[in-house]
């Protein structure tokens, strides 16, 4: 093991377990004053949990306001919500939903005390004004298992279209005060979302594990997350009870860990590409990751074998191969081949849509590649050439 210097930034206080949603009303009340609830249109509000949650909030004496988010959030949505609720003296923001809801709630909480536009602070496309906080306290309650947004300091916002972008509003002040992870909330998650979001969580764990900034502390968490993923993913996806309940518990845990690891050591080529793909085309983030992780892993392994045979990521890919296949008796090279094969097999089993289904054409590759070298690509275990990045896209067109 190599002991190079590393730093670990702040984490939310974490409460994990079935039924933990029941803790949220008392937590909310502990902040005093009004709460702003941010949810999806259906994922939580459309379930029977909503009326009983509201009843418990009111029994705790909490006054609340509510806003819904129906798609991946844009800077406009954040700005409009901040100006709508800015005069309400909101004491705490509660986000209950998938990654889009949590990212929107995180940015809204960050800007409510200030009232300025998120474009002042958005990386790469904003006005580059430093954000100094404070944020309104934020409690994150994920209802999908994928993005790990409950553990991160960034809110991903996008404007979609040919001139679009997908960029982060990022600051330590934005880290949620609490992440409350209740695997039972995944019960209402449709099967295709379990597949795509679960593959996002796995991709985040794998990319963190082989990241250029990897360290032994975060490796241990990434490994624990991938072990949970292996145990629970297909059970959660297949949906046969009682195994599915354990699967959801494993996936909620894996997703949380993926958020922690990505926030600490960064990601890689799949997420580097996810940013322009999600900006220019109507393709959900989980689908981007799930559909490309096999090809990206193969291209990365080939590039490292050819150019940097001493790169520590090679041995790590082999370890992940042995973990997922469940065999300890195979050498590194075979383990890597089997990892690539297994990931490709999963893409087929899960019927993850190809990029072409979202209107992506070969003619778009140059523009996608040119916009893929943002923060995630910088921690990819090897610097890929433009041709290698294109090859990843080509395999999943
Ligand atoms: Zn992701």
XYZ file of C-alpha atoms and ligand atoms in Angstrom:
398
model
C 0.000 0.000 0.000
C 1.245 3.497 -0.825
C 0.859 6.221 1.807
C 0.906 9.456 -0.113
C -0.497 12.608 1.533
C -4.251 13.176 1.235
C -7.039 15.310 2.686
C -10.642 14.411 3.440
C -13.197 17.193 3.345
C -16.303 17.505 5.504
C -19.156 14.981 5.261
C -22.832 15.380 6.157
C -24.027 13.756 9.360
C -25.411 10.473 8.061
C -28.428 8.496 9.191
C -28.916 5.243 7.292
C -31.513 2.508 7.636
C -35.015 1.338 6.774
C -37.631 3.677 8.227
C -35.200 6.530 8.857
C -37.502 8.920 6.967
C -39.410 9.024 10.272
C -36.528 10.979 11.804
C -36.866 13.847 9.349
C -39.846 15.701 10.908
C -38.128 16.042 14.318
C -34.843 17.003 12.651
C -36.682 19.651 10.650
C -38.373 21.007 13.763
C -34.988 21.296 15.490
C -34.096 24.199 13.170
C -37.180 26.208 14.233
C -38.968 28.414 11.695
C -40.233 27.532 8.259
C -39.110 24.611 6.106
C -38.967 24.563 2.308
C -39.681 21.084 0.931
C -38.216 20.334 -2.493
C -39.505 17.136 -4.107
C -40.111 15.561 -7.500
C -43.609 15.766 -9.004
C -44.355 12.096 -8.301
C -41.415 10.151 -6.858
C -42.343 11.008 -3.263
C -45.451 13.223 -3.397
C -47.307 10.661 -5.473
C -46.820 7.921 -2.870
C -48.717 7.157 0.318
C -45.672 8.281 2.308
C -46.368 11.947 1.479
C -49.571 12.517 3.510
C -48.161 10.766 6.577
C -44.872 12.684 6.263
C -46.752 16.001 6.131
C -48.883 14.967 9.098
C -45.757 14.213 11.159
C -44.196 17.520 10.153
C -47.292 19.365 11.303
C -47.443 17.392 14.527
C -43.933 18.698 15.181
C -45.261 22.225 14.648
C -43.312 22.773 11.433
C -44.663 25.371 9.002
C -43.738 24.362 5.465
C -43.707 25.506 1.861
C -43.314 23.214 -1.123
C -41.757 23.341 -4.573
C -41.448 20.530 -7.133
C -38.710 19.793 -9.664
C -39.651 17.753 -12.705
C -36.396 17.321 -14.624
C -32.649 17.886 -14.394
C -32.500 21.367 -12.840
C -31.513 24.517 -14.743
C -30.025 27.755 -13.403
C -33.384 29.454 -14.170
C -35.294 27.019 -11.993
C -32.899 27.673 -9.115
C -33.019 31.462 -9.538
C -36.817 31.552 -9.820
C -37.232 29.424 -6.701
C -34.772 31.558 -4.743
C -36.573 34.774 -5.673
C -39.994 33.214 -4.957
C -39.035 32.060 -1.435
C -36.285 34.558 -0.596
C -38.590 36.675 1.599
C -40.001 33.714 3.532
C -37.244 33.411 6.166
C -36.719 29.723 5.405
C -34.865 28.055 8.304
C -34.147 24.718 6.626
C -34.446 23.152 3.160
C -35.494 19.501 2.884
C -34.829 17.768 -0.461
C -36.585 14.420 -0.924
C -36.096 12.806 -4.327
C -33.602 11.700 -6.943
C -30.360 13.395 -7.924
C -32.126 16.210 -9.791
C -34.242 17.120 -6.771
C -31.304 16.977 -4.374
C -29.086 19.056 -6.670
C -31.825 21.666 -7.106
C -32.513 21.777 -3.349
C -28.794 22.099 -2.597
C -28.362 25.096 -4.897
C -31.579 26.730 -3.646
C -30.445 26.303 -0.024
C -27.080 27.813 -0.923
C -28.570 30.926 -2.490
C -31.639 31.607 -0.308
C -29.689 33.706 2.233
C -28.133 35.837 -0.533
C -30.714 36.091 -3.320
C -28.189 36.370 -6.122
C -28.174 34.335 -9.325
C -26.517 30.924 -9.440
C -24.872 32.110 -12.680
C -22.631 34.261 -10.451
C -20.937 31.088 -9.259
C -21.447 28.310 -11.841
C -18.107 26.733 -12.842
C -16.865 27.453 -16.331
C -19.946 29.302 -17.614
C -20.775 31.688 -14.762
C -19.527 35.127 -13.778
C -16.768 33.596 -11.662
C -17.739 35.450 -8.466
C -16.511 33.503 -5.402
C -19.288 31.990 -3.284
C -18.664 32.494 0.409
C -21.829 31.077 1.948
C -23.449 30.595 4.328
C -26.068 28.196 3.006
C -29.472 27.622 4.559
C -29.184 24.276 6.423
C -30.052 21.469 4.012
C -31.289 17.939 4.746
C -30.942 15.519 1.818
C -33.192 12.453 1.584
C -32.522 10.404 -1.574
C -35.393 8.412 -3.106
C -33.255 6.790 -5.822
C -29.928 4.974 -5.542
C -27.535 6.543 -7.981
C -26.022 9.978 -7.831
C -24.882 10.133 -4.204
C -25.735 13.855 -4.253
C -26.659 13.572 -0.553
C -22.932 13.388 0.266
C -21.461 15.934 -2.135
C -20.683 19.642 -2.162
C -21.809 20.280 -5.732
C -25.089 20.898 -7.484
C -25.106 19.971 -11.176
C -27.208 22.354 -13.249
C -27.844 22.194 -16.951
C -29.214 24.039 -19.908
C -29.967 21.554 -22.631
C -29.575 22.030 -26.384
C -26.901 22.686 -29.029
C -25.513 25.601 -26.984
C -26.173 23.827 -23.710
C -23.986 23.097 -20.700
C -23.951 20.920 -17.613
C -21.890 22.503 -14.872
C -21.444 22.524 -11.111
C -22.168 25.093 -8.436
C -19.600 23.832 -5.953
C -18.615 24.801 -2.417
C -17.968 23.150 0.951
C -20.803 25.283 2.404
C -23.277 23.382 0.194
C -22.632 19.988 1.818
C -25.905 18.855 3.415
C -26.163 19.101 7.199
C -27.789 15.686 7.236
C -28.072 12.867 4.718
C -30.984 10.650 5.726
C -30.888 7.429 3.719
C -34.001 5.289 3.947
C -33.801 2.358 1.500
C -37.585 1.893 1.697
C -37.993 5.063 -0.380
C -36.578 3.117 -3.342
C -39.721 0.951 -3.372
C -41.434 3.432 -5.691
C -38.462 3.600 -8.061
C -39.255 2.144 -11.521
C -37.106 -0.711 -12.820
C -35.372 1.209 -15.604
C -34.326 3.851 -13.064
C -32.980 1.181 -10.684
C -30.868 -0.073 -13.622
C -29.538 3.266 -14.869
C -29.061 4.876 -11.455
C -27.485 1.740 -10.001
C -24.990 1.679 -12.859
C -24.270 5.365 -12.176
C -23.448 4.504 -8.549
C -21.224 1.644 -9.691
C -19.462 3.846 -12.249
C -18.838 6.480 -9.573
C -17.340 3.870 -7.244
C -15.144 2.355 -9.963
C -13.976 5.721 -11.276
C -13.138 6.903 -7.739
C -11.309 3.656 -7.037
C -8.966 4.086 -10.017
C -8.857 7.918 -9.856
C -5.497 9.684 -10.074
C -6.332 11.180 -6.658
C -7.227 7.819 -5.062
C -5.995 7.210 -1.512
C -6.220 4.186 0.824
C -8.947 5.757 2.986
C -11.301 6.364 0.061
C -10.286 3.074 -1.607
C -11.719 1.269 1.418
C -15.045 3.073 1.015
C -15.159 2.510 -2.750
C -14.438 -1.179 -2.193
C -17.187 -1.433 0.434
C -19.594 0.273 -1.962
C -18.721 -2.056 -4.843
C -19.116 -5.077 -2.548
C -22.607 -3.847 -1.602
C -23.402 -3.209 -5.268
C -22.410 -6.772 -6.179
C -24.641 -8.154 -3.416
C -27.673 -6.015 -4.035
C -27.932 -4.579 -7.518
C -29.577 -7.408 -9.438
C -31.869 -8.304 -6.530
C -33.091 -4.694 -6.424
C -33.515 -4.635 -10.203
C -35.320 -7.974 -10.451
C -37.733 -6.857 -7.730
C -38.547 -10.277 -6.201
C -39.280 -9.901 -2.494
C -37.814 -10.453 0.060
C -34.431 -10.338 -1.744
C -35.336 -7.021 -3.375
C -35.616 -5.294 0.026
C -32.037 -6.330 0.849
C -31.024 -5.256 -2.631
C -32.486 -1.787 -2.080
C -30.675 -1.522 1.262
C -27.403 -2.479 -0.436
C -27.950 -0.047 -3.303
C -28.877 2.886 -1.043
C -25.626 2.222 0.824
C -23.561 1.833 -2.380
C -24.976 5.068 -3.762
C -24.185 7.001 -0.570
C -20.622 5.701 -0.632
C -20.261 6.616 -4.296
C -21.182 10.208 -3.401
C -18.593 10.270 -0.635
C -15.827 8.818 -2.815
C -16.505 11.019 -5.847
C -16.580 14.138 -3.691
C -13.198 13.279 -2.205
C -11.160 11.918 -5.143
C -13.065 12.743 -8.330
C -14.216 10.598 -11.243
C -13.051 9.624 -14.743
C -13.783 9.376 -18.435
C -17.428 8.259 -18.210
C -18.336 11.320 -16.162
C -16.084 13.505 -18.304
C -18.252 12.492 -21.265
C -21.504 12.628 -19.275
C -21.185 16.376 -18.989
C -21.324 17.317 -22.718
C -23.653 14.397 -23.552
C -26.182 15.556 -20.945
C -25.797 19.172 -22.011
C -26.304 18.698 -25.748
C -28.737 15.753 -25.793
C -31.822 14.730 -23.791
C -30.096 11.733 -22.210
C -30.503 11.061 -18.465
C -27.286 10.966 -16.435
C -27.748 7.390 -15.205
C -28.259 6.126 -18.758
C -25.084 7.872 -19.960
C -23.035 6.175 -17.249
C -24.650 2.765 -17.514
C -24.379 2.626 -21.270
C -20.720 3.730 -21.453
C -18.997 2.188 -18.431
C -18.092 -1.086 -20.183
C -16.568 0.600 -23.247
C -14.780 3.230 -21.161
C -13.286 0.583 -18.873
C -12.027 -1.383 -21.863
C -10.476 1.645 -23.583
C -8.854 2.824 -20.325
C -7.361 -0.601 -19.626
C -6.015 -0.884 -23.182
C -4.478 2.595 -23.030
C -2.841 1.972 -19.656
C -1.500 -1.436 -20.713
C -0.009 0.125 -23.842
C 1.457 3.317 -22.396
C 1.729 3.079 -18.599
C 2.135 -0.570 -17.572
C 3.204 0.482 -14.045
C 0.061 2.564 -13.444
C -1.534 1.310 -10.162
C -5.001 1.459 -11.759
C -4.225 -1.742 -13.692
C -4.003 -3.871 -10.544
C -7.124 -2.148 -9.218
C -9.187 -2.983 -12.314
C -8.083 -6.599 -11.802
C -9.196 -6.520 -8.139
C -12.610 -5.212 -9.183
C -12.809 -7.994 -11.794
C -12.122 -10.644 -9.133
C -14.660 -9.039 -6.769
C -17.481 -8.888 -9.320
C -16.824 -12.332 -10.769
C -16.399 -13.814 -7.302
C -13.095 -15.581 -8.065
C -9.794 -15.072 -6.297
C -7.840 -17.662 -8.269
C -7.303 -15.685 -11.470
C -4.361 -13.517 -12.507
C -4.575 -9.782 -13.194
C -4.753 -9.925 -16.967
C -7.543 -12.535 -17.045
C -9.405 -10.668 -14.282
C -9.358 -7.467 -16.359
C -10.618 -9.303 -19.452
C -13.430 -10.854 -17.434
C -14.315 -7.459 -15.941
C -14.682 -5.965 -19.431
C -16.783 -8.943 -20.551
C -19.002 -8.784 -17.475
C -19.684 -5.055 -17.823
C -20.575 -5.518 -21.504
C -22.895 -8.371 -20.554
C -24.644 -6.156 -17.995
C -25.285 -3.482 -20.651
C -27.139 -6.147 -22.646
C -29.001 -7.682 -19.690
C -30.151 -4.295 -18.430
C -31.032 -3.184 -21.981
C -29.394 0.167 -21.445
C -30.263 2.363 -24.439
C -27.519 3.250 -26.921
C -26.414 6.837 -27.527
C -27.960 6.836 -31.014
C -31.415 6.534 -29.408
C -30.999 10.093 -28.154
C -30.074 11.596 -31.521
C -26.292 11.391 -31.112
C -24.471 10.951 -34.450
C -20.839 10.444 -35.503
C -20.847 14.048 -36.719
C -21.369 15.160 -33.085
C -18.315 13.334 -31.726
C -15.772 16.124 -32.221
C -17.904 18.616 -30.293
C -18.584 16.091 -27.496
C -14.888 15.182 -27.181
C -13.851 18.856 -27.186
C -16.170 19.461 -24.208
C -15.286 16.318 -22.249
C -12.080 17.447 -20.575
C -13.708 19.110 -17.541
C -13.085 18.247 -13.903
C -13.999 14.528 -14.042
C -11.678 13.742 -16.963
C -8.770 15.316 -15.056
C -8.747 12.445 -12.529
C -9.075 9.657 -15.126
C -6.217 7.190 -14.450
C -4.594 8.009 -17.813
C -4.846 10.953 -20.208
C -6.870 9.565 -23.107
C -6.302 10.786 -26.656
C -9.191 12.346 -28.589
C -9.301 9.177 -30.705
C -9.659 7.016 -27.581
C -12.467 9.178 -26.218
C -14.210 8.951 -29.598
C -13.793 5.190 -29.534
C -15.783 5.035 -26.276
C -18.649 6.911 -27.964
C -18.407 4.814 -31.119
C -18.824 1.536 -29.192
C -22.127 2.687 -27.695
C -23.572 4.619 -30.625
Zn -22.751 10.021 -11.951
